[in-house]
Coordinates of C-alpha atoms and ligand atoms in Angstrom, one line a residue:
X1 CA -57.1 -43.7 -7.3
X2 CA -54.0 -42.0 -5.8
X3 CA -50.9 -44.1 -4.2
X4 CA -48.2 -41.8 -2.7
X5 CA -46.0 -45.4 -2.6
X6 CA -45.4 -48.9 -3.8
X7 CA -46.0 -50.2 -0.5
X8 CA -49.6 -48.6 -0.6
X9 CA -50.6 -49.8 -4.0
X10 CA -49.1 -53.0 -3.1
X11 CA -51.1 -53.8 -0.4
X12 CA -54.3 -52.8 -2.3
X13 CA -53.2 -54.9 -5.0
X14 CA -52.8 -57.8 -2.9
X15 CA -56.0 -57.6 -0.8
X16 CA -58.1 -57.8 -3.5
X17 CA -59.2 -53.4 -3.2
X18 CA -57.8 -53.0 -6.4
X19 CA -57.0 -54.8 -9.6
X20 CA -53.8 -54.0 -11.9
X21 CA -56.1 -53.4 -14.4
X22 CA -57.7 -50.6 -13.0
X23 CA -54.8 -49.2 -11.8
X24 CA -52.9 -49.4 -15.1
X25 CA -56.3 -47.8 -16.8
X26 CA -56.3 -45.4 -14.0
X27 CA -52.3 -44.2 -14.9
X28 CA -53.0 -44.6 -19.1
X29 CA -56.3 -42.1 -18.4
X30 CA -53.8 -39.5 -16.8
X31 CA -51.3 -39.8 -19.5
X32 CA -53.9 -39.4 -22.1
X33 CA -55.1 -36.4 -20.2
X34 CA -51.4 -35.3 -20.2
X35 CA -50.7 -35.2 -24.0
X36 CA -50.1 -32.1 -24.9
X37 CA -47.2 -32.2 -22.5
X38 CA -45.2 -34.3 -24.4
X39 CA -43.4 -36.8 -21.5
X40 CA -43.8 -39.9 -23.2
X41 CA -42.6 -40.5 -26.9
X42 CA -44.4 -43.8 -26.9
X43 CA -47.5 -45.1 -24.7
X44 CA -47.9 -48.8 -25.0
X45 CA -52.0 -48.5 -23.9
X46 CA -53.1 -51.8 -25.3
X47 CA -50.1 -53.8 -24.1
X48 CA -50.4 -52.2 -20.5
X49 CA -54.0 -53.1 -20.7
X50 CA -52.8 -56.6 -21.7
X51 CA -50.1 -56.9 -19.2
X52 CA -52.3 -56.1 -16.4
X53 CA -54.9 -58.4 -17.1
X54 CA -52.2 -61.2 -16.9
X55 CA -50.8 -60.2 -13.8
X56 CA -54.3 -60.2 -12.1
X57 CA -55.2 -63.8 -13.3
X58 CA -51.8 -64.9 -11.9
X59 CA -52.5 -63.5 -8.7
X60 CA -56.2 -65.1 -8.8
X61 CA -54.2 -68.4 -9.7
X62 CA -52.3 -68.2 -6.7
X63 CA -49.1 -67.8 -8.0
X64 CA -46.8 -65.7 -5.7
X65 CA -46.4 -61.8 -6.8
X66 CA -43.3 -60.3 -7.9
X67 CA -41.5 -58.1 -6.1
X68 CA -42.7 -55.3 -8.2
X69 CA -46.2 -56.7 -8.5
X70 CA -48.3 -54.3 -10.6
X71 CA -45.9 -51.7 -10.4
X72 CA -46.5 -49.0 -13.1
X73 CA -43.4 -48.0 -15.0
X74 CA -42.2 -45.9 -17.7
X75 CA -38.7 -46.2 -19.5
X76 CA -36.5 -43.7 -20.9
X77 CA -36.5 -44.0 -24.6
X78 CA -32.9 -44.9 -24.7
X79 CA -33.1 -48.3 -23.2
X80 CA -34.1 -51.2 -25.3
X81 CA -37.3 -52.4 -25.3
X82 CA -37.9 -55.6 -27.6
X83 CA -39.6 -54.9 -30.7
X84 CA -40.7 -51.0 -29.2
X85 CA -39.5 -47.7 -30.9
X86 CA -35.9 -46.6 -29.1
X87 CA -35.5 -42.8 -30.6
X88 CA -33.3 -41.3 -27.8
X89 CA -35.4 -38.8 -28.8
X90 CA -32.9 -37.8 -31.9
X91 CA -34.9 -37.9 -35.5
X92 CA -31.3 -40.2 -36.2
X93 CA -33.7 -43.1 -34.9
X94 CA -36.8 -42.1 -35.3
X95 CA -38.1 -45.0 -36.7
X96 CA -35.9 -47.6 -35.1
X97 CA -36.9 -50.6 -33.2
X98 CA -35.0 -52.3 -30.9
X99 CA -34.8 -56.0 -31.8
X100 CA -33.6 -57.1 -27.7
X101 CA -34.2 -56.4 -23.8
X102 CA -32.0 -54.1 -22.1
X103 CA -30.8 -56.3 -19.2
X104 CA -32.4 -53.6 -16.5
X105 CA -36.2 -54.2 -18.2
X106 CA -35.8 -58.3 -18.1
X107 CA -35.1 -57.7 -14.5
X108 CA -38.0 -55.3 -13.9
X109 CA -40.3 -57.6 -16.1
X110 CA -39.6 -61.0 -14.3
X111 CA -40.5 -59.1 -10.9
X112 CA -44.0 -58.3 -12.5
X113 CA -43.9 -54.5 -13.2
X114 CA -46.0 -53.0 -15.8
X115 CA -44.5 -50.6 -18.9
X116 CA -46.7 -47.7 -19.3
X117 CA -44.3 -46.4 -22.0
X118 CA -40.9 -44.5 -23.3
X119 CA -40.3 -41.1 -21.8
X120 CA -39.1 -37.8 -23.3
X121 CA -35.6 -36.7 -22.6
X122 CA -32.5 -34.5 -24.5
X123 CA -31.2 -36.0 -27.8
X124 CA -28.8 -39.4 -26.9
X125 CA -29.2 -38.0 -22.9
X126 CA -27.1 -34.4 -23.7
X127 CA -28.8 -32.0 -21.8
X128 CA -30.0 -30.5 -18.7
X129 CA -33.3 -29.3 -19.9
X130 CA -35.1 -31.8 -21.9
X131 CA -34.9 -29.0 -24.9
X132 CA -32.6 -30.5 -26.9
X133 CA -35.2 -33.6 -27.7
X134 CA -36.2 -33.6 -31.3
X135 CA -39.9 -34.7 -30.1
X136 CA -39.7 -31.4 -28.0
X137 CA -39.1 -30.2 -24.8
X138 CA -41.3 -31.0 -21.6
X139 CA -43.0 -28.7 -19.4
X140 CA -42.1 -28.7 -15.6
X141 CA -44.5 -30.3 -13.4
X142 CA -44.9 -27.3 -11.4
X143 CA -44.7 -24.8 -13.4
X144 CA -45.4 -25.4 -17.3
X145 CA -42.7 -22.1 -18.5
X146 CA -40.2 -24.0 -16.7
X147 CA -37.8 -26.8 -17.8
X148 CA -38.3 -30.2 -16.0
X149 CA -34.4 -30.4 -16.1
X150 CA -32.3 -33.2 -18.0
X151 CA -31.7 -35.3 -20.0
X152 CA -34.4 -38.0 -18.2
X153 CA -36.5 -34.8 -18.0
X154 CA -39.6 -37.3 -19.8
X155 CA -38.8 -39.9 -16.4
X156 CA -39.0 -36.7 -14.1
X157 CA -42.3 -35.4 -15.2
X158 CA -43.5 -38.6 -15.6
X159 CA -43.2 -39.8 -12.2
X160 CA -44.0 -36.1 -10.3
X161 CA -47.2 -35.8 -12.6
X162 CA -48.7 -39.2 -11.6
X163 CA -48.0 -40.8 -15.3
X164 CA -46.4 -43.4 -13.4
X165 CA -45.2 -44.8 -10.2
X166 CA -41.6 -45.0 -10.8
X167 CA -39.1 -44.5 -13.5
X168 CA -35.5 -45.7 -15.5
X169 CA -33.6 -43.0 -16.5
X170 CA -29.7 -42.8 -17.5
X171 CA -27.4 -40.6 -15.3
X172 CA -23.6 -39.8 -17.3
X173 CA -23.5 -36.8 -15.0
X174 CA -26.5 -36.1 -13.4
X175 CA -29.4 -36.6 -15.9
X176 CA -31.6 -38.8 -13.3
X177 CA -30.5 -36.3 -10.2
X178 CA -30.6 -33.0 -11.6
X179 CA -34.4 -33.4 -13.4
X180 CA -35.1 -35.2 -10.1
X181 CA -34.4 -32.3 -7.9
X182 CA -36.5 -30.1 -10.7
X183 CA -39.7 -32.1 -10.0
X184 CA -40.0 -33.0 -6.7
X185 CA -38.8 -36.5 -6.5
X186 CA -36.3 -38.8 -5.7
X187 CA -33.1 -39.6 -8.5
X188 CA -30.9 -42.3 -7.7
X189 CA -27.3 -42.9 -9.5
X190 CA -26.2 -46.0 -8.3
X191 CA -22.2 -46.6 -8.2
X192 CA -20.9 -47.3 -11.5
X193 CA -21.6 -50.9 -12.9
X194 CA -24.0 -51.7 -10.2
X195 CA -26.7 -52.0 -12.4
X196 CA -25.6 -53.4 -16.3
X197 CA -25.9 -51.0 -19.1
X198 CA -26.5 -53.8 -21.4
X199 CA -29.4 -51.9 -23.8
X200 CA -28.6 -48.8 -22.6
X201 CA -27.5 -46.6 -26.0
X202 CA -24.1 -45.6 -24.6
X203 CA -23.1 -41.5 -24.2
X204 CA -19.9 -41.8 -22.5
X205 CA -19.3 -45.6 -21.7
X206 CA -17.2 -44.9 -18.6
X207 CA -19.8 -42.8 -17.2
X208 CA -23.2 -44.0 -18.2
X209 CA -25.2 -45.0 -15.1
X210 CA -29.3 -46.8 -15.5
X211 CA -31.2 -44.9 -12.8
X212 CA -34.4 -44.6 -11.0
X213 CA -36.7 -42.1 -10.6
X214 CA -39.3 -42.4 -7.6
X215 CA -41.4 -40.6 -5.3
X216 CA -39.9 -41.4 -1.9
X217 CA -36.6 -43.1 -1.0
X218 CA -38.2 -46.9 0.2
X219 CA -39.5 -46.9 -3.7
X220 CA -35.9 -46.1 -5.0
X221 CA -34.4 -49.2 -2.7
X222 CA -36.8 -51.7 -3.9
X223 CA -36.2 -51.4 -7.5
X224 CA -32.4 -50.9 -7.0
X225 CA -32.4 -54.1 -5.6
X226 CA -34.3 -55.8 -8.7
X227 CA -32.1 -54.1 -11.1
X228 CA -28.7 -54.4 -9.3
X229 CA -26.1 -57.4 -9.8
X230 CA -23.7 -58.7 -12.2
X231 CA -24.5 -59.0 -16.0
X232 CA -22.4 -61.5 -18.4
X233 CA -23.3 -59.0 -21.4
X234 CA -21.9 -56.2 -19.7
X235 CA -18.2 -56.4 -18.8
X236 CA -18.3 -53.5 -16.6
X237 CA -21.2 -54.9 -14.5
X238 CA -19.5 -55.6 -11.1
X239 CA -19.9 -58.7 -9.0
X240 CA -20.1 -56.7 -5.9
X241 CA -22.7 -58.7 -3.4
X242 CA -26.1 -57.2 -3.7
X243 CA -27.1 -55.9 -0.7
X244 CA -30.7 -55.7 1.1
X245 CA -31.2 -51.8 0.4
X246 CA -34.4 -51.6 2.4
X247 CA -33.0 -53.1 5.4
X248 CA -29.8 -51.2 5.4
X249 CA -31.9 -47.6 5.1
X250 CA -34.0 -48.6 7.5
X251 CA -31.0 -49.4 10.4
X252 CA -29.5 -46.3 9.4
X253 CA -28.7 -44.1 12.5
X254 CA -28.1 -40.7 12.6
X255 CA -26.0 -40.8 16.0
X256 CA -22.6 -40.0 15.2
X257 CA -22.6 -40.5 11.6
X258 CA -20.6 -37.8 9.6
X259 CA -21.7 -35.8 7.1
X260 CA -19.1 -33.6 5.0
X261 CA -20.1 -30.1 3.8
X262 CA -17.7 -28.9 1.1
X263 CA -17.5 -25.4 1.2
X264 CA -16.8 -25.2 -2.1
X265 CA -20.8 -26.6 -3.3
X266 CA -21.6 -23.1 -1.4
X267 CA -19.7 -20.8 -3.5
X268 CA -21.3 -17.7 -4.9
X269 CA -23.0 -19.4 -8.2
X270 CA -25.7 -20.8 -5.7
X271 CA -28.7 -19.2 -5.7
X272 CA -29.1 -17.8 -1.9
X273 CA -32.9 -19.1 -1.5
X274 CA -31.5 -22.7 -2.3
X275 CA -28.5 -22.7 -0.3
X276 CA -30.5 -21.5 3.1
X277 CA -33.0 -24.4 2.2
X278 CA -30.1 -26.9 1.9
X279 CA -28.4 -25.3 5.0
X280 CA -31.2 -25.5 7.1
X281 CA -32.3 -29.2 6.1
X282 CA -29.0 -29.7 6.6
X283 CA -28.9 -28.2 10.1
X284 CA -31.9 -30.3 10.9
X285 CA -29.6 -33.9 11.2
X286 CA -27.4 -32.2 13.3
X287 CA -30.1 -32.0 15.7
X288 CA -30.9 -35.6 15.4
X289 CA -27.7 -36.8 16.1
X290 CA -25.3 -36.4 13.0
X291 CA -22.1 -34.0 13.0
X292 CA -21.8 -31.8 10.3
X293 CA -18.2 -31.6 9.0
X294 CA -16.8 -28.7 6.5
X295 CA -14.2 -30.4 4.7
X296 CA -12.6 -29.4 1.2
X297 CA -12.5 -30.1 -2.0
X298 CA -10.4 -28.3 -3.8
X299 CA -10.5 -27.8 -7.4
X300 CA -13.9 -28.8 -8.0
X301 CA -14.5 -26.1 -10.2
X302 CA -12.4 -28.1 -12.8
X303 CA -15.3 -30.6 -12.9
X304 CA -17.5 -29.1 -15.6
X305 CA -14.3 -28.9 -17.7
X306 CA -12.7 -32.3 -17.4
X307 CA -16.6 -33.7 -17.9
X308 CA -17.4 -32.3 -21.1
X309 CA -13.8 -33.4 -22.7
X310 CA -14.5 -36.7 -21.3
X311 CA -18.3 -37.4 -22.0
X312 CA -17.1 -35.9 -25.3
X313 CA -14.0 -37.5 -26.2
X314 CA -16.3 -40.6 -25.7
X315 CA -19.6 -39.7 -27.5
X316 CA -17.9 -38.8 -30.6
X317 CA -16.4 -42.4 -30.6
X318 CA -19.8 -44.3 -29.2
X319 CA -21.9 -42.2 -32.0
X320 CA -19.7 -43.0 -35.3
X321 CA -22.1 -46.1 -35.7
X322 CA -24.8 -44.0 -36.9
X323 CA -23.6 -43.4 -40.6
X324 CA -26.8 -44.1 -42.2
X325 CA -26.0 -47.4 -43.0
X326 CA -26.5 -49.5 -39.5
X327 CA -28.9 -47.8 -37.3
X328 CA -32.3 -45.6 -38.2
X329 CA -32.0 -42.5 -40.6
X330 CA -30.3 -42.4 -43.9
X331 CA -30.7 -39.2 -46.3
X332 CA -33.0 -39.3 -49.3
X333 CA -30.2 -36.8 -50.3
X334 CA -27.2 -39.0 -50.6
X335 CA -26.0 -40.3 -54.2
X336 CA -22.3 -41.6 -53.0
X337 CA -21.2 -43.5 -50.0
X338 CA -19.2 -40.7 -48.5
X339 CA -22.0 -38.3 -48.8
X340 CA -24.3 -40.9 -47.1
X341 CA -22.5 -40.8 -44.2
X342 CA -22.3 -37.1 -44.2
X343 CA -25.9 -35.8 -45.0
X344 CA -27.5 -38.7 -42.9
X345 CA -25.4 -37.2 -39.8
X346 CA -25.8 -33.7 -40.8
X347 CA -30.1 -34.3 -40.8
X348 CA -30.0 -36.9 -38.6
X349 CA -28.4 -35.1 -35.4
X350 CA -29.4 -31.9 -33.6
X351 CA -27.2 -29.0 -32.5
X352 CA -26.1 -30.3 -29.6
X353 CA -25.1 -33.9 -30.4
X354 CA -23.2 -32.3 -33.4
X355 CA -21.7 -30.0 -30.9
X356 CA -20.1 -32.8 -29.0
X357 CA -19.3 -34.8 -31.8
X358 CA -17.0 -32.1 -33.2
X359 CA -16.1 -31.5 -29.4
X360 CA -14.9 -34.8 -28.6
X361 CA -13.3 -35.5 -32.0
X362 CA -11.1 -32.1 -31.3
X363 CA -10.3 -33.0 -28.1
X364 CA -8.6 -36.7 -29.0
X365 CA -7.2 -35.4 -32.1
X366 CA -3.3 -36.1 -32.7
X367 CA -2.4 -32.4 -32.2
X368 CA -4.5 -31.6 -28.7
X369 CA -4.8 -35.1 -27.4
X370 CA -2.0 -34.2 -24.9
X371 CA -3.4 -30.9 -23.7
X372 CA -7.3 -31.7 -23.4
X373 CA -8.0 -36.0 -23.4
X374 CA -5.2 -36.9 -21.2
X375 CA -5.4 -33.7 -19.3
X376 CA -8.5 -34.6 -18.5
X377 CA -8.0 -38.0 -17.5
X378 CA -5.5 -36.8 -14.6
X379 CA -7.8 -34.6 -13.5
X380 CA -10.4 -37.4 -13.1
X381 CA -7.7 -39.6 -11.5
X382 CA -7.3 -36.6 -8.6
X383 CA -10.9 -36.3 -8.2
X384 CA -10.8 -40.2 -7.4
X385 CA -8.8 -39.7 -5.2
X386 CA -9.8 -36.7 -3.6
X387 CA -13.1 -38.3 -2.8
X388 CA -11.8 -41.9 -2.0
X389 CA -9.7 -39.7 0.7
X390 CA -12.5 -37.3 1.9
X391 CA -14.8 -40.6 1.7
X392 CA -12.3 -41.9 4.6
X393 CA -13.3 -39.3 6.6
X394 CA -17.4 -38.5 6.5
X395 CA -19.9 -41.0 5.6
X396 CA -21.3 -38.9 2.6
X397 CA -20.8 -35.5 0.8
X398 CA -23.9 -33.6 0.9
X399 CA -25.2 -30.1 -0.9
X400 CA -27.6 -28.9 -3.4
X401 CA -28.6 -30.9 -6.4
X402 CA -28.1 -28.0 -8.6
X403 CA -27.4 -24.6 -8.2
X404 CA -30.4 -22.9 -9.1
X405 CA -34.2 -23.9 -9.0
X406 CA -35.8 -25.2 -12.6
X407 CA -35.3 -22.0 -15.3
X408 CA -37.7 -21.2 -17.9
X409 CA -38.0 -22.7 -21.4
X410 CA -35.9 -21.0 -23.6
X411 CA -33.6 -19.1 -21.1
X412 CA -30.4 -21.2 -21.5
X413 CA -30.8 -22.8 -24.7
X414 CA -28.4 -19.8 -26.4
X415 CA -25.4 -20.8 -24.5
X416 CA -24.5 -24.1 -24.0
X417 CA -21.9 -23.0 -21.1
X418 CA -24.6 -21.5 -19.4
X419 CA -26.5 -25.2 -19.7
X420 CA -23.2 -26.6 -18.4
X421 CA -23.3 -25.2 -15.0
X422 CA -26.8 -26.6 -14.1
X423 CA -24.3 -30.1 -13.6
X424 CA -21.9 -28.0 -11.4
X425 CA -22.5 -30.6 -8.3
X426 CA -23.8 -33.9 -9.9
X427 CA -21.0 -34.2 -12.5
X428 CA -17.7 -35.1 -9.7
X429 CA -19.5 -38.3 -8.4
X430 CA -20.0 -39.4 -12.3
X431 CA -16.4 -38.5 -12.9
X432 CA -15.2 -40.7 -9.6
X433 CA -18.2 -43.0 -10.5
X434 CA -19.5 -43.0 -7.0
X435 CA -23.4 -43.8 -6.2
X436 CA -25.4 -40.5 -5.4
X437 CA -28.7 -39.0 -5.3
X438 CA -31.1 -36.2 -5.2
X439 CA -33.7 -36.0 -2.6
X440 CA -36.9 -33.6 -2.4
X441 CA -36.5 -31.4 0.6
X442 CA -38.6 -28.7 -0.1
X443 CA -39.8 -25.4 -2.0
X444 CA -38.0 -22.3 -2.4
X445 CA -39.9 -18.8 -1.7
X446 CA -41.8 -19.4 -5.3
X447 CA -42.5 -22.9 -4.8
X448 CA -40.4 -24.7 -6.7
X449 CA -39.0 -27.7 -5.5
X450 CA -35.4 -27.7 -3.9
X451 CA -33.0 -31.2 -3.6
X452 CA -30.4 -31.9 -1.7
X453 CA -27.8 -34.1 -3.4
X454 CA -25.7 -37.1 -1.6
X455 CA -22.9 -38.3 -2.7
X456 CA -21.3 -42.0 -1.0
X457 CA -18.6 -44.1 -0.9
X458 CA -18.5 -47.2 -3.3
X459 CA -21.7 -49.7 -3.1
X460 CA -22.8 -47.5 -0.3
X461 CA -26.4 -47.1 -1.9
X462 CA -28.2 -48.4 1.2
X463 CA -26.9 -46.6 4.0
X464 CA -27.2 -43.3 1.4
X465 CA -30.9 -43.8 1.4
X466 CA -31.2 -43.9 4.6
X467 CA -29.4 -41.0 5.2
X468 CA -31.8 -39.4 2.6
X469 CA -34.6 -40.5 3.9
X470 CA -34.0 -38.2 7.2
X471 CA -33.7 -35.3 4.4
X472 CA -36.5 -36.3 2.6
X473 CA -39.7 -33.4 2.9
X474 CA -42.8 -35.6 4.1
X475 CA -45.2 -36.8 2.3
X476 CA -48.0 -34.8 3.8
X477 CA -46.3 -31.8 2.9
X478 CA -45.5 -32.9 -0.5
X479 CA -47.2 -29.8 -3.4
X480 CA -49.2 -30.8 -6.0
X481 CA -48.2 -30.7 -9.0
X482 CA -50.0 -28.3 -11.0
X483 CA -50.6 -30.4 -14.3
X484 CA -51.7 -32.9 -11.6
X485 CA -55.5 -33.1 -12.5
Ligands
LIG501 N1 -26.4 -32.6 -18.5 C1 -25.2 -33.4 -18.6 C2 -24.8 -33.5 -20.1 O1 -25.4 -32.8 -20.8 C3 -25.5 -34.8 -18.1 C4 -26.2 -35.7 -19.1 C5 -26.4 -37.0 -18.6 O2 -26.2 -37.3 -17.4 N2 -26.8 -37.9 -19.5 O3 -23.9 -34.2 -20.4

């Protein structure tokens, strides 16, 4: 049995047409028939099966449902999940188990949703192609020599291949938008410290945003509004009021609101077939009402730059706790302390993780920290407030989720550069920590799915569904995914 949203299964659920058990066996049945595809680095079949049984006596006893009521899930493998396997798909902790809750799966948990598992993504979230994952990469959804885009490329597949309903992934500069826009489906980024990051294995701790992944845009707004609000565990978790996403998508108008297209998103790195898709969707609010506005934003091809010295500077800092002695792999190799610490990070890490390591160390070392860190950190401070002030003016930034459609396995892995640019246009909204998304708007002349990307001002993640949700392709014209059998 197929649900196309939560709303659907949920009313099944609740009128007795189907059972959580039969839907969770339904979901583990497609991700067994899915294996060879690697999306999920840990299926938890038994205590699904478990879970779902519980949840249907509860609902036979009378007891009101949760909000997410039967909802089947699947978690990126770098949130914490008690007692569960948390890899981050690096071999570093391959065998590690996390011994608490992240706050984000409490929250989903106490609202009734079922885990199905931990998803596939790049190694400690660095990537845009799911390749650098030492489990594997992932195949795209619609078509298998493609990548499902990254790092929550596991989250991505899952939820565009039917493994699940909806997903968590982790976005430090696009990795739930840009593998969303790859597959099909909807990637929300929420503003930064809307939802707490407490479990979340941090990348860059100023940047690191808990996601979700969903089919459709009313999914997306009901689990934002479980996971969102203040955490005491996590500092950075703001105390801004929650607000009733659902309700403020739904009285979205289109009449008069303006949207701002930045000329520079349409420069010539975009692929033409995407840009007249994002054009003409774009085109198409303007006939229900909305005003299209070009505006500017000037020096946003210093984004990819200032990024990757950031996310660096702070990476190389967040990952010096895995010296073999506190955290998952240690080196049979090693016979002194220093060489502990040096082989078990030399096995334990892949290419790219050691990449940013050296990176970021570089980059806040005595002798550069002037030209590169703090560089850096004024650039971010004029993006800020380039986009507070262009914020003032339209009621959201709008162009395409990433500047080409999904690439084959294999074609960018050589230069990591190359890699870079598939962030061009989600990485300024992590840099100004902004809420944005990615919403499926259609297929491009091969059929591979197109997004358009959103960005809003501050705590603005309600109206910016609803905004999305006039973007959004419908359902009846949703394509199968091909592994969907
Ligand atoms: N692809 C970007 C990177 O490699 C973004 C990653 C992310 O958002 N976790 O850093």
């Amino acid at each position: 049995m197929q649900f196309s949203s939560y709303a659907d299964l949920r009313s099944s659920l609740l009128s007795g047409k189907t059972t959580c058990e039969a839907v969770t066996a339904g979901y583990l049945e497609r991700i067994r028939s899915h294996e060879g595809d690697n999306i999920y680095i840990t299926v938890f079949a038994e205590e699904a099966m478990e879970r779902a049984r519980q949840l249907d006596l509860k609902l036979a006893g009378g007891a009101a449902p949760g909000r997410l009521f039967g909802l089947p899930m699947a978690i990126k493998d770098n949130i914490s999940m008690k007692g569960v396997r948390l890899t981050c798909a690096s071999k570093m902790l391959e065998n590690y188990e996390s011994v608490y809750d992240a706050t984000a799966v409490q929250r989903l948990e106490s609202e009734d949703a079922i885990f199905l598992g931990k998803t596939n993504m790049d190694e400690f979230a660095m990537g845009s192609s799911n390749e650098n994952s030492a489990f594997g990469p992932v195949p795209n959804p619609f078509d298998s020599t493609r990548v499902p885009g990254g790092s929550s490329g596991g989250s991505a597949a899952a939820v565009a291949a039917g493994l699940c309903m909806v997903a968590l992934g982790s976005d430090t500069g696009g990795s739930v938008r840009q593998p969303a826009g790859f597959c099909d489906i909807v990637g929300l980024k929420p503003t930064y410290g809307r939802i707490s990051r407490y479990g979340l294995v941090a990348f860059a701790s100023s940047f690191d945003q808990i996601g979700v992944l969903s089919l459709n845009c009313r999914d997306a707004a009901l689990v934002l509004g479980v996971l969102a609000g203040v955490d005491p565990r996590d500092a950075t978790s703001s105390s801004h009021p929650v607000a009733s996403y659902g309700e403020e998508m739904d009285a979205l108008s289109l009449e008069g609101l303006r949207v701002g297209v930045p000329e520079e998103f349409f420069n010539e790195g975009l692929n033409p077939d995407v840009a007249n898709i994002v054009r003409e969707r774009l085109e198409s609010l303007r006939e229900r009402g909305a005003e299209l506005i070009d505006i500017k934003l000037p020096n946003s091809d210093y984004a990819i730059a200032a990024y990757y010295i950031l996310v660096t500077a702070e990476a190389s800092s967040n990952l010096a706790r895995f010296d073999g002695a506190r955290y998952g792999y240690r080196s049979a190799a090693a016979d002194d302390l220093s060489s502990m610490y040096v082989k078990s990070r030399t096995e334990g890490f892949g290419a790219e993780v050691k990449r940013r390591i050296m990176l970021g160390t570089y980059v806040l070392s005595a002798g550069y920290y002037d030209t590169y860190y703090k560089k850096a950190q004024q650039v971010r401070r004029v993006f800020q407030d380039r986009y507070r002030e262009a914020l003032g003016k339209v009621d959201v930034i709008a162009g395409p989720t990433s500047p080409f459609p999904p690439f084959g396995i294999g074609d960018k892995t050589a230069d990591p550069l190359e890699m870079y640019l598939a962030d061009v246009y989600t990485v300024p909204a992590s840099i100004v920590g902004m809420p944005a998304l990615s919403v499926p708007v259609g297929y491009d002349s091969t059929g591979l799915p197109v997004g358009i990307h959103l960005i809003s001002n501050f705590f603005e993640e309600g109206r910016m569904l609803g905004i999305a949700r006039h973007l959004e392709r419908p359902e009846s014209s949703r394509k199968p995914a091909i592994s969907n059998h």
